[in-house]
Amino acid sequence: MPGRNATATRTTAAAEGDVTVLLIGMRINHFWAVHHWLPVFLAMPRMLRELAKDPERGLLNHVLLTASPRTYYVVQYWESKEKLYEYAHSPDMFHHRAWAIINRKERKGRVRGHVGLWHEAYVVPEGSYESIYADMPAFGLAAAHGQVPLERRGKRARDRFAYRSDKAAGGRAEKRVAAPGKALDGV
C-alpha cells in the first residue's frame, strides 16, 4: 500500500515548454565560524517563505537537500528565467538585502573562507527533460508542474523526451494513437 499522498501508479511531470531550474546552496568551510555561516543558512528559508507568500514572483516549487554535513542546497523550479532574474534583482525582496550584506562583508574581508556560496541556473528546453515517478506523491518537477499518468507521455524515456506540447509545437502536438489491441511503437 503506498504511503500517504503517494499514487499507486507511475506518473510523469506535466511540464510543457521550457523548464527553469535553479540549484543554489552553501558549504560550511569552518564549523567553528557559526557567526559567519548561520546567517547564510537561515537566509534561504526566509527567502522561500517570502516567495511562498507571493506566488506571482514565479517560484513553482522547491526541494531542500543536503549533500554532506557541511553542504546544503535547494532545487528550485521557476516559471521562467525572467521571473527568477526579477526576484534576484528586486530591491524590495530579501535576496537583494542578503547579497548587499554579503558584498559589504566581502569588501571588508570578513567573509572569505568561512562559508561557500554557489548556484547554477538552467533553462531546459522541451524535449531535453523527462521524468518518472513510481508510487510517489508529486515531487520535484511534478510538484512544480503537476503530474499525469505515464502513458500520456510514453512508457519509455525516449518517448517522454520526444513528447512535444501544443505550446512547443505551435499548436501541432504529436498525438499518437494506437489501433485497438496494438501498442504504440517503442512502448
XYZ file of C-alpha atoms in Angstrom:
187
model
C 0.000 0.000 0.000
C 1.511 3.353 -0.974
C 2.306 5.955 1.668
C 0.146 8.956 2.354
C -0.463 11.063 -0.773
C 1.511 8.615 -2.919
C -0.058 7.361 -6.111
C -0.117 3.595 -6.697
C 0.927 4.063 -10.294
C 3.614 5.515 -12.490
C 3.393 9.173 -13.446
C 5.440 11.822 -15.186
C 5.654 15.579 -14.798
C 3.032 17.553 -16.690
C 5.601 20.239 -17.608
C 5.219 21.802 -21.034
C 7.625 24.125 -22.766
C 10.928 25.215 -21.256
C 11.685 24.410 -17.613
C 13.730 26.802 -15.455
C 15.693 25.180 -12.630
C 17.923 26.844 -10.042
C 20.297 24.886 -7.828
C 21.507 27.086 -5.001
C 23.428 26.246 -1.889
C 26.108 26.786 0.691
C 29.067 24.931 2.132
C 30.238 25.367 5.717
C 34.015 25.643 5.428
C 34.705 26.200 9.136
C 32.168 24.726 11.562
C 33.561 26.867 14.379
C 32.674 30.075 12.466
C 28.967 29.787 13.320
C 28.524 33.576 13.314
C 29.506 33.552 9.606
C 27.588 30.575 8.260
C 24.431 30.524 10.421
C 23.004 33.769 8.946
C 23.597 32.350 5.455
C 21.983 29.054 6.448
C 18.910 30.872 7.812
C 18.581 33.224 4.830
C 17.297 30.604 2.370
C 14.246 29.524 4.409
C 13.394 33.202 4.829
C 13.556 33.741 1.041
C 11.471 30.621 0.410
C 8.799 31.822 2.868
C 8.827 35.242 1.183
C 8.328 33.613 -2.226
C 5.583 31.302 -0.919
C 3.608 34.357 0.218
C 3.799 35.868 -3.279
C 3.287 33.146 -5.949
C 3.265 35.814 -8.682
C 7.049 36.055 -8.193
C 7.324 32.770 -10.106
C 8.706 30.098 -7.769
C 6.698 26.963 -8.552
C 8.273 24.503 -6.117
C 11.457 23.697 -4.253
C 13.213 20.748 -2.640
C 15.638 21.199 0.274
C 18.597 18.800 0.158
C 21.891 18.079 1.833
C 24.989 16.701 0.160
C 27.017 16.278 3.347
C 27.060 17.558 6.932
C 28.583 20.775 5.604
C 26.825 21.242 2.222
C 23.158 22.244 1.870
C 21.233 23.213 -1.214
C 17.831 23.834 -2.730
C 16.491 22.753 -6.096
C 14.036 25.414 -7.249
C 11.616 25.270 -10.179
C 10.637 28.633 -11.657
C 8.018 29.806 -14.156
C 10.761 31.385 -16.272
C 14.292 32.713 -16.128
C 12.830 36.217 -16.366
C 10.859 35.697 -13.128
C 13.995 34.289 -11.469
C 16.066 37.327 -12.533
C 13.296 39.692 -11.476
C 13.228 38.209 -7.980
C 17.024 38.165 -7.657
C 17.296 41.852 -8.558
C 14.178 43.184 -6.850
C 15.228 45.753 -4.204
C 12.119 45.069 -2.112
C 12.893 41.363 -1.673
C 15.114 39.783 0.997
C 17.530 38.276 -1.557
C 18.666 41.747 -2.595
C 19.279 42.750 1.025
C 21.124 39.486 1.813
C 23.503 39.963 -1.117
C 24.149 43.569 -0.097
C 25.195 42.327 3.360
C 27.456 39.640 1.867
C 29.037 42.111 -0.551
C 29.730 44.596 2.281
C 31.350 41.859 4.375
C 33.445 40.709 1.421
C 34.706 44.242 0.790
C 35.811 44.369 4.433
C 37.465 40.921 4.130
C 35.181 39.407 6.772
C 33.561 36.558 4.823
C 36.239 34.811 2.817
C 36.904 31.217 3.665
C 34.197 30.602 6.277
C 31.188 29.812 4.111
C 30.954 28.946 0.423
C 28.032 30.020 -1.737
C 27.070 28.690 -5.154
C 24.271 28.492 -7.640
C 23.644 27.010 -11.063
C 20.698 28.037 -13.221
C 19.374 26.058 -16.170
C 16.720 26.680 -18.780
C 15.910 23.257 -20.149
C 14.087 23.252 -23.489
C 11.151 20.946 -24.030
C 12.452 17.676 -25.397
C 15.518 17.836 -23.147
C 13.890 16.631 -19.934
C 11.812 13.659 -18.898
C 10.678 12.208 -15.599
C 9.139 9.167 -13.995
C 7.654 8.752 -10.534
C 6.693 5.276 -9.292
C 4.420 5.079 -6.265
C 5.402 8.657 -5.348
C 3.477 11.742 -4.381
C 4.146 14.768 -6.584
C 7.858 15.540 -6.196
C 10.369 17.858 -7.849
C 9.343 18.759 -11.381
C 5.955 17.041 -10.935
C 5.254 19.068 -7.791
C 6.098 22.236 -9.730
C 4.105 21.477 -12.882
C 1.644 18.755 -11.875
C 1.731 15.121 -12.838
C 0.000 12.980 -15.436
C -0.230 9.243 -15.978
C 2.933 7.954 -17.604
C 1.049 6.676 -20.653
C 0.187 10.251 -21.695
C 3.845 10.980 -22.415
C 5.145 7.458 -23.112
C 6.242 4.500 -21.023
C 9.846 4.757 -22.192
C 12.259 7.615 -21.555
C 12.858 8.160 -25.271
C 9.107 8.619 -25.806
C 8.879 11.161 -22.982
C 11.873 13.027 -24.429
C 10.094 13.058 -27.802
C 6.856 14.492 -26.379
C 6.008 17.998 -27.637
C 3.227 20.098 -26.168
C 0.840 22.169 -28.239
C 2.730 25.228 -26.956
C 6.115 23.995 -28.201
C 4.776 22.561 -31.444
C 2.962 25.757 -32.360
C -0.387 24.028 -31.935
C 0.773 20.840 -33.676
C 1.490 18.495 -30.759
C 2.208 14.937 -31.769
C -0.867 12.894 -30.956
C -0.084 9.202 -31.149
C -2.983 6.784 -31.301
C -2.655 3.022 -31.399
C -5.117 0.713 -33.109
C -7.218 -1.364 -30.702
C -5.112 -4.179 -29.267
C -1.869 -2.708 -30.628
C 0.831 -0.918 -28.652
C 2.428 2.292 -29.812
C 5.820 1.719 -31.456
C 8.532 1.570 -28.804
C 6.113 1.299 -25.864
